[in-house]
Amino acid sequence: MSETTPQTATDNGAVFLDRDGTIIREVDYLSRLEEIEILPGAAEAILKLNRRQIPVILITNQSGVARGKISEEFVNRSHLLLNRLLAQKGAHIDDFFYCPHHPDVGRAPYRKTCNCRKPAPGLLFQASSRYHLKLEKSFVIGDKLIDVALAHKVKARGILVKTGYGDQESKLIETSGINPEMICRDLNEAIDWVLNIRKERF
Ligand SMILES: [Mg+2]
Ligand SMILES: [Zn+2]
């Protein structure tokens, strides 16, 4: 492959990003729009993917809905705002998928054992069928080992970032047996690693 071949998304892989503790500050059940704060360098990192036309898809567990703390409308509004904030740096997330459920807390219809609460892979399947993505060519980046476990369920690569709960979670790797392909300081370092791997592949 020639040196000048642009690094575009020709392999149909995507980068799936966790939200809380990965892109925005972890606040333990975000319930007010004012609490949304993009972590340092995160917008610039996402822009690197946008420039290469690599799909950037957010996947988040929002059991606050099942718990009655927030509405689905709030989740949607928070994602619109997140994209408005990212736009100030020229970046954007291509689509947002969330799980509003919890297996044993809250009320119907949200109290249920679903197939979309991470590490269950339902959100990845929704995204891959909507955008014809190849999950085994994709990456999942998050601050919890469930994000890494999710990646491995679909043969994607899982990267743990040490922002949010990531530092705590990194201490559980040995006992959990969930081994990230990479552990990074933050989203920016994780995305640089992804871009390097993709370059090697082209
Ligand atoms: Mg998180
Ligand atoms: Zn769900």
XYZ file of N, CA and C and ligand atoms in Angstrom:
608
model
N 0.851 -1.212 0.000
C 0.000 0.000 0.000
C 0.880 1.253 0.000
N 0.548 2.196 -0.824
C 1.410 3.387 -0.950
C 1.372 4.259 0.305
N 2.446 4.966 0.495
C 2.562 5.841 1.663
C 1.487 6.924 1.678
N 0.987 7.251 0.492
C 0.067 8.382 0.398
C -1.395 7.974 0.569
N -1.632 6.668 0.718
C -3.021 6.230 0.907
C -3.604 6.866 2.165
N -4.713 7.598 2.017
C -5.281 8.212 3.216
C -5.828 7.152 4.162
N -5.710 7.460 5.460
C -6.184 6.503 6.468
C -7.687 6.716 6.671
N -8.469 6.179 5.790
C -9.918 6.337 5.943
C -10.518 5.033 6.430
N -11.806 5.072 6.682
C -12.465 3.958 7.343
C -12.827 2.846 6.372
N -11.902 2.445 5.527
C -12.234 1.475 4.491
C -12.434 0.068 5.038
N -12.045 -0.187 6.270
C -12.227 -1.545 6.795
C -13.546 -1.703 7.553
N -14.371 -0.650 7.563
C -15.671 -0.695 8.259
C -15.559 -0.908 9.760
N -14.402 -0.626 10.300
C -14.273 -0.660 11.752
C -14.724 0.674 12.338
N -15.105 0.648 13.589
C -15.513 1.876 14.274
C -14.773 1.973 15.596
N -14.838 3.147 16.194
C -14.339 3.311 17.552
C -15.539 3.603 18.443
N -15.781 2.699 19.364
C -16.880 2.842 20.316
C -16.332 3.448 21.599
N -16.973 4.523 22.041
C -16.497 5.224 23.231
C -17.536 5.160 24.336
N -17.074 4.794 25.505
C -17.879 4.971 26.702
C -18.011 6.477 26.953
N -19.023 6.881 27.718
C -19.233 8.314 27.942
C -18.629 8.792 29.269
N -19.231 8.337 30.371
C -18.872 8.877 31.694
C -17.504 8.367 32.144
N -16.614 9.279 32.457
C -15.274 8.897 32.886
C -14.317 8.660 31.732
N -14.854 8.710 30.509
C -14.015 8.482 29.326
C -13.959 9.742 28.463
N -15.149 10.280 28.122
C -15.215 11.530 27.351
C -15.498 12.700 28.286
N -16.437 12.466 29.215
C -16.776 13.538 30.158
C -16.464 13.094 31.583
N -16.369 14.082 32.445
C -16.034 13.805 33.832
C -17.078 12.905 34.475
N -16.609 11.906 35.221
C -17.498 10.998 35.956
C -18.080 11.750 37.156
N -19.422 11.854 37.217
C -20.015 12.573 38.348
C -20.986 11.697 39.138
N -21.047 10.395 38.822
C -21.947 9.490 39.526
C -23.405 9.887 39.272
N -23.979 9.361 38.225
C -25.345 9.662 37.785
C -25.552 11.127 37.403
N -25.003 11.448 36.271
C -25.207 12.783 35.700
C -26.704 13.064 35.584
N -27.160 14.153 36.181
C -28.598 14.432 36.126
C -28.903 15.894 35.811
N -27.858 16.716 35.599
C -28.066 18.103 35.190
C -27.118 18.408 34.052
N -27.614 19.135 33.055
C -26.782 19.413 31.879
C -25.518 20.186 32.264
N -25.634 21.007 33.317
C -24.475 21.810 33.747
C -23.322 20.928 34.230
N -23.619 19.679 34.529
C -22.557 18.798 35.037
C -21.677 18.240 33.914
N -22.083 18.454 32.670
C -21.316 17.889 31.551
C -20.033 18.681 31.351
N -18.927 17.985 31.522
C -17.628 18.626 31.365
C -16.722 17.688 30.581
N -16.325 18.114 29.414
C -15.474 17.277 28.567
C -14.079 17.209 29.173
N -13.537 16.010 29.256
C -12.210 15.828 29.846
C -11.144 16.485 28.954
N -10.052 16.944 29.560
C -9.008 17.619 28.781
C -8.496 16.736 27.639
N -8.450 17.296 26.446
C -7.904 16.584 25.289
C -8.872 15.655 24.591
N -10.047 15.446 25.173
C -10.973 14.456 24.596
C -11.537 14.923 23.254
N -11.900 16.199 23.162
C -12.465 16.702 21.900
C -11.416 16.622 20.790
N -10.204 17.032 21.097
C -9.125 16.998 20.112
C -8.863 15.560 19.653
N -8.977 14.625 20.585
C -8.749 13.215 20.248
C -9.836 12.705 19.300
N -11.083 13.041 19.605
C -12.192 12.595 18.752
C -12.054 13.194 17.353
N -11.586 14.435 17.300
C -11.381 15.089 16.001
C -10.415 14.305 15.113
N -9.415 13.673 15.721
C -8.471 12.872 14.925
C -9.194 11.741 14.200
N -10.186 11.143 14.857
C -10.963 10.073 14.221
C -11.868 10.657 13.141
N -12.502 11.798 13.454
C -13.394 12.446 12.482
C -12.647 12.755 11.183
N -11.429 13.248 11.312
C -10.651 13.647 10.133
C -10.323 12.461 9.247
N -10.248 11.278 9.842
C -9.960 10.068 9.075
C -11.229 9.327 8.699
N -12.368 9.942 8.978
C -13.679 9.360 8.669
C -13.901 8.001 9.322
N -13.323 7.842 10.488
C -13.571 6.621 11.254
C -14.808 6.866 12.121
N -15.836 6.004 12.000
C -17.045 6.233 12.783
C -16.760 6.246 14.288
N -17.308 7.261 14.962
C -17.155 7.409 16.409
C -18.541 7.240 17.028
N -18.708 6.184 17.802
C -20.029 5.864 18.329
C -19.971 5.741 19.842
N -20.869 6.450 20.483
C -20.911 6.450 21.946
C -21.850 5.339 22.412
N -21.393 4.598 23.406
C -22.218 3.530 23.986
C -22.169 3.670 25.500
N -23.337 3.798 26.108
C -23.331 4.106 27.539
C -24.456 3.406 28.286
N -24.138 2.912 29.461
C -25.169 2.392 30.362
C -25.762 3.565 31.119
N -27.053 3.760 31.031
C -27.711 4.837 31.767
C -28.829 4.263 32.630
N -28.406 3.485 33.620
C -29.408 2.865 34.489
C -30.085 3.898 35.382
N -29.595 5.144 35.362
C -30.289 6.233 36.044
C -31.734 6.345 35.567
N -31.991 5.934 34.335
C -33.370 5.933 33.814
C -34.195 4.904 34.575
N -33.701 3.673 34.652
C -34.419 2.624 35.402
C -34.582 3.013 36.868
N -33.584 3.670 37.404
C -33.599 4.051 38.823
C -34.494 5.253 39.106
N -35.051 5.848 38.030
C -35.948 6.987 38.204
C -35.226 8.297 38.473
N -33.908 8.325 38.256
C -33.142 9.557 38.499
C -33.208 10.507 37.304
N -33.298 9.949 36.122
C -33.317 10.764 34.897
C -34.281 10.133 33.896
N -34.683 10.940 32.898
C -35.573 10.437 31.843
C -34.764 10.131 30.590
N -35.365 9.394 29.678
C -34.693 9.163 28.393
C -34.519 10.478 27.647
N -35.500 11.376 27.833
C -35.397 12.682 27.189
C -34.136 13.412 27.679
N -33.851 13.286 28.962
C -32.646 13.922 29.495
C -31.390 13.307 28.875
N -31.399 11.992 28.737
C -30.234 11.329 28.122
C -30.017 11.887 26.719
N -31.104 12.005 25.971
C -30.983 12.517 24.600
C -30.522 13.970 24.580
N -31.049 14.763 25.515
C -30.625 16.171 25.561
C -29.154 16.277 25.938
N -28.695 15.420 26.839
C -27.293 15.475 27.239
C -26.383 15.119 26.055
N -26.852 14.236 25.191
C -26.026 13.861 24.040
C -26.003 14.966 22.987
N -27.132 15.653 22.825
C -27.140 16.814 21.921
C -26.168 17.884 22.417
N -26.201 18.116 23.726
C -25.305 19.125 24.295
C -23.845 18.691 24.147
N -23.585 17.419 24.397
C -22.219 16.921 24.256
C -21.698 17.196 22.842
N -22.529 16.930 21.852
C -22.074 17.192 20.484
C -21.915 18.686 20.210
N -22.750 19.521 20.859
C -22.567 20.970 20.690
C -21.246 21.424 21.293
N -20.892 20.860 22.451
C -19.619 21.223 23.088
C -18.437 20.730 22.251
N -18.558 19.524 21.721
C -17.476 18.992 20.879
C -17.303 19.837 19.620
N -18.421 20.349 19.103
C -18.388 21.142 17.868
C -17.550 22.410 18.040
N -17.439 22.891 19.275
C -16.594 24.072 19.511
C -15.138 23.788 19.163
N -14.767 22.499 19.171
C -13.404 22.106 18.795
C -13.394 21.452 17.413
N -14.537 21.504 16.722
C -14.623 20.933 15.379
C -14.860 19.431 15.356
N -15.125 18.837 16.520
C -15.278 17.378 16.602
C -16.751 16.993 16.736
N -17.038 15.730 16.466
C -18.406 15.245 16.680
C -18.423 13.737 16.901
N -19.471 13.296 17.580
C -19.763 11.869 17.721
C -20.834 11.535 16.701
N -20.651 10.426 15.972
C -21.552 10.126 14.869
C -22.914 9.624 15.337
N -22.932 8.869 16.420
C -24.237 8.418 16.921
C -24.091 7.965 18.372
N -25.243 7.888 19.029
C -25.287 7.621 20.467
C -26.219 6.449 20.723
N -25.763 5.481 21.473
C -26.602 4.345 21.869
C -26.503 4.186 23.382
N -27.648 4.010 24.025
C -27.605 3.864 25.477
C -28.540 2.762 25.934
N -28.206 2.207 27.094
C -29.076 1.224 27.738
C -29.725 1.896 28.943
N -31.058 1.986 28.976
C -31.749 2.633 30.094
C -32.151 1.646 31.190
N -31.782 0.390 31.018
C -32.330 -0.679 31.870
C -31.497 -0.940 33.119
N -32.093 -1.695 34.018
C -31.343 -2.317 35.108
C -32.047 -3.633 35.430
N -31.281 -4.689 35.711
C -31.918 -6.007 35.923
C -32.779 -6.074 37.178
N -32.422 -5.352 38.244
C -33.211 -5.529 39.469
C -33.466 -4.265 40.282
N -33.352 -3.122 39.637
C -33.691 -1.868 40.330
C -34.693 -1.112 39.468
N -35.614 -0.389 40.109
C -36.523 0.500 39.377
C -37.802 -0.175 38.928
N -38.418 0.439 37.910
C -39.759 0.025 37.498
C -39.800 -0.408 36.040
N -40.870 -1.118 35.694
C -41.125 -1.460 34.294
C -41.336 -0.157 33.511
N -40.985 -0.078 32.254
C -40.430 -1.161 31.428
C -38.909 -1.233 31.511
N -38.334 -0.421 32.399
C -36.866 -0.339 32.409
C -36.212 -1.392 33.286
N -37.001 -1.948 34.208
C -36.426 -2.983 35.056
C -36.518 -4.303 34.323
N -35.436 -4.709 33.754
C -35.447 -5.996 33.062
C -34.023 -6.447 32.740
N -33.888 -7.721 32.519
C -32.615 -8.253 32.062
C -32.596 -8.084 30.557
N -31.814 -7.125 30.093
C -31.827 -6.788 28.675
C -30.573 -7.353 28.019
N -30.479 -7.133 26.711
C -29.257 -7.573 26.027
C -28.368 -6.383 25.677
N -28.697 -5.204 26.258
C -27.931 -4.015 25.858
C -27.167 -3.356 27.005
N -27.319 -3.857 28.217
C -26.533 -3.277 29.321
C -25.120 -3.836 29.248
N -24.142 -2.940 29.034
C -22.760 -3.413 28.950
C -22.409 -4.202 30.206
N -21.733 -5.326 30.144
C -20.984 -5.833 28.985
C -21.788 -6.670 27.987
N -23.117 -6.714 28.096
C -23.879 -7.395 27.029
C -23.709 -6.584 25.739
N -23.645 -7.277 24.596
C -23.230 -6.588 23.363
C -24.340 -5.947 22.537
N -25.568 -5.846 23.080
C -26.698 -5.353 22.277
C -26.484 -4.003 21.604
N -25.851 -3.058 22.317
C -25.656 -1.729 21.720
C -24.716 -1.810 20.519
N -23.717 -2.668 20.621
C -22.783 -2.823 19.486
C -23.507 -3.422 18.293
N -24.409 -4.363 18.551
C -25.155 -4.969 17.443
C -26.102 -3.952 16.803
N -26.736 -3.108 17.630
C -27.605 -2.057 17.062
C -26.804 -1.153 16.135
N -25.631 -0.743 16.606
C -24.805 0.175 15.811
C -24.278 -0.501 14.554
N -23.840 -1.746 14.695
C -23.228 -2.391 13.529
C -24.270 -2.671 12.464
N -25.518 -2.942 12.868
C -26.501 -3.169 11.816
C -26.942 -1.853 11.183
N -26.973 -0.772 11.961
C -27.356 0.515 11.366
C -26.300 1.039 10.396
N -25.037 0.822 10.713
C -23.956 1.419 9.906
C -23.089 0.389 9.173
N -23.503 -0.848 9.184
C -22.753 -1.906 8.487
C -21.295 -1.941 8.934
N -21.112 -2.009 10.234
C -19.763 -1.998 10.786
C -19.259 -3.415 10.994
N -17.952 -3.556 10.901
C -17.327 -4.841 11.233
C -16.798 -4.732 12.665
N -17.471 -5.431 13.563
C -17.100 -5.301 14.977
C -15.705 -5.855 15.252
N -15.313 -6.898 14.530
C -13.994 -7.484 14.794
C -12.865 -6.564 14.311
N -13.220 -5.525 13.576
C -12.216 -4.512 13.178
C -12.332 -3.258 14.040
N -13.134 -3.338 15.084
C -13.450 -2.147 15.870
C -12.714 -2.128 17.205
N -12.858 -1.021 17.891
C -12.226 -0.804 19.188
C -13.283 -0.292 20.165
N -13.146 -0.688 21.420
C -13.986 -0.120 22.473
C -13.048 0.527 23.495
N -13.315 1.778 23.812
C -12.489 2.505 24.779
C -13.368 2.921 25.958
N -12.945 2.552 27.164
C -13.740 2.923 28.326
C -12.926 2.889 29.607
N -13.543 3.384 30.690
C -12.833 3.456 31.970
C -13.189 2.299 32.895
N -13.948 1.324 32.373
C -14.281 0.169 33.215
C -13.950 -1.130 32.481
N -13.705 -2.163 33.260
C -13.390 -3.456 32.649
C -14.591 -4.033 31.908
N -15.815 -3.601 32.238
C -16.969 -4.069 31.438
C -16.863 -3.566 29.998
N -16.228 -2.418 29.790
C -16.041 -1.926 28.420
C -15.076 -2.839 27.657
N -14.064 -3.310 28.374
C -13.093 -4.216 27.759
C -13.743 -5.589 27.505
N -14.519 -6.048 28.491
C -15.216 -7.332 28.343
C -16.174 -7.274 27.154
N -16.836 -6.148 27.012
C -17.742 -5.939 25.874
C -16.986 -6.091 24.558
N -15.834 -5.459 24.463
C -15.027 -5.565 23.247
C -14.733 -7.019 22.923
N -14.332 -7.765 23.938
C -13.906 -9.138 23.694
C -15.077 -10.038 23.285
N -16.290 -9.673 23.708
C -17.473 -10.472 23.308
C -17.696 -10.465 21.811
N -17.245 -9.391 21.158
C -17.469 -9.295 19.704
C -16.142 -9.330 18.939
N -15.073 -9.788 19.624
C -13.739 -9.895 19.018
C -13.178 -8.547 18.578
N -13.631 -7.486 19.243
C -13.017 -6.165 19.036
C -11.878 -6.023 20.033
N -11.136 -4.926 19.926
C -10.072 -4.681 20.893
C -10.563 -3.725 21.982
N -10.161 -4.006 23.207
C -10.622 -3.199 24.338
C -9.496 -2.415 24.966
N -9.713 -1.130 25.130
C -8.703 -0.262 25.735
C -9.282 0.343 27.008
N -8.533 0.211 28.087
C -8.929 0.820 29.360
C -8.220 2.158 29.501
N -8.998 3.216 29.755
C -8.376 4.516 30.053
C -8.393 4.730 31.565
N -7.384 5.433 32.057
C -7.233 5.583 33.508
C -7.954 6.799 34.073
N -8.697 7.501 33.236
C -9.567 8.568 33.728
C -10.804 7.923 34.372
N -11.651 8.719 35.005
C -12.874 8.172 35.624
C -12.544 7.095 36.641
N -13.204 5.919 36.480
C -12.933 4.791 37.366
C -11.717 3.979 36.918
N -11.074 4.407 35.841
C -10.052 3.589 35.208
C -8.873 3.212 36.092
N -8.477 4.134 36.941
C -7.339 3.847 37.805
C -7.691 2.709 38.768
N -8.862 2.819 39.402
C -9.352 1.742 40.286
C -9.497 0.430 39.519
N -10.102 0.532 38.350
C -10.391 -0.661 37.567
C -9.118 -1.384 37.145
N -8.050 -0.614 36.894
C -6.815 -1.238 36.428
C -6.230 -2.174 37.495
N -6.605 -1.959 38.744
C -6.101 -2.824 39.816
C -6.846 -4.153 39.881
N -7.958 -4.234 39.159
C -8.779 -5.450 39.196
C -8.511 -6.374 38.018
N -7.577 -5.974 37.168
C -7.358 -6.735 35.942
C -6.993 -8.182 36.246
N -6.049 -8.364 37.161
C -5.558 -9.715 37.420
C -6.663 -10.632 37.941
N -7.418 -10.143 38.955
C -8.456 -10.996 39.543
C -9.619 -11.204 38.582
N -9.886 -10.212 37.727
C -11.041 -10.338 36.828
C -10.734 -11.231 35.635
N -9.462 -11.327 35.267
C -9.116 -12.082 34.065
C -9.507 -11.363 32.781
N -9.905 -10.102 32.898
C -10.256 -9.310 31.709
C -9.035 -8.467 31.352
N -8.411 -8.800 30.249
C -7.141 -8.160 29.896
C -7.281 -7.190 28.735
N -7.181 -5.907 29.018
C -7.257 -4.922 27.925
C -6.097 -5.113 26.956
N -6.343 -4.848 25.679
C -5.253 -4.860 24.706
C -4.262 -3.749 25.026
N -4.788 -2.699 25.661
C -3.937 -1.559 25.988
C -4.536 -0.804 27.170
N -3.667 -0.255 28.005
C -4.115 0.627 29.092
C -3.504 1.990 28.811
N -4.346 3.010 28.792
C -3.862 4.342 28.413
C -4.206 5.354 29.489
N -3.440 6.429 29.497
C -3.643 7.485 30.476
C -5.011 8.137 30.285
N -5.364 8.386 29.031
C -6.620 9.079 28.757
C -7.069 8.773 27.327
N -8.170 9.417 26.935
C -8.744 9.139 25.615
C -7.787 9.493 24.487
N -7.069 10.581 24.657
C -6.147 11.000 23.607
C -5.076 9.938 23.352
N -4.498 9.416 24.433
C -3.480 8.380 24.268
C -4.092 7.117 23.643
N -5.321 6.804 24.031
C -6.001 5.615 23.499
C -6.238 5.749 21.997
N -6.669 6.922 21.582
C -6.965 7.120 20.161
C -5.678 7.128 19.343
N -4.608 7.665 19.898
C -3.318 7.575 19.202
C -2.908 6.116 19.008
N -3.161 5.299 20.009
C -2.825 3.869 19.898
C -3.661 3.208 18.805
N -4.957 3.531 18.779
C -5.851 2.987 17.743
C -5.344 3.370 16.354
N -4.980 4.625 16.192
C -4.547 5.089 14.870
C -3.245 4.415 14.447
N -2.378 4.138 15.404
C -1.139 3.419 15.109
C -1.392 2.000 14.634
N -2.298 1.305 15.343
C -2.646 -0.063 14.972
C -3.233 -0.086 13.562
N -4.108 0.878 13.279
C -4.738 0.913 11.959
C -3.713 1.191 10.872
N -2.742 2.029 11.190
C -1.699 2.347 10.205
C -0.908 1.098 9.865
N -0.614 0.309 10.883
C 0.147 -0.929 10.645
C -0.621 -1.863 9.738
N -1.938 -1.798 9.851
C -2.783 -2.719 9.109
C -2.883 -2.332 7.644
N -2.779 -1.032 7.342
C -2.942 -0.588 5.950
C -1.670 -0.792 5.142
Mg -17.507 4.998 32.193
Zn -30.538 -2.445 28.168
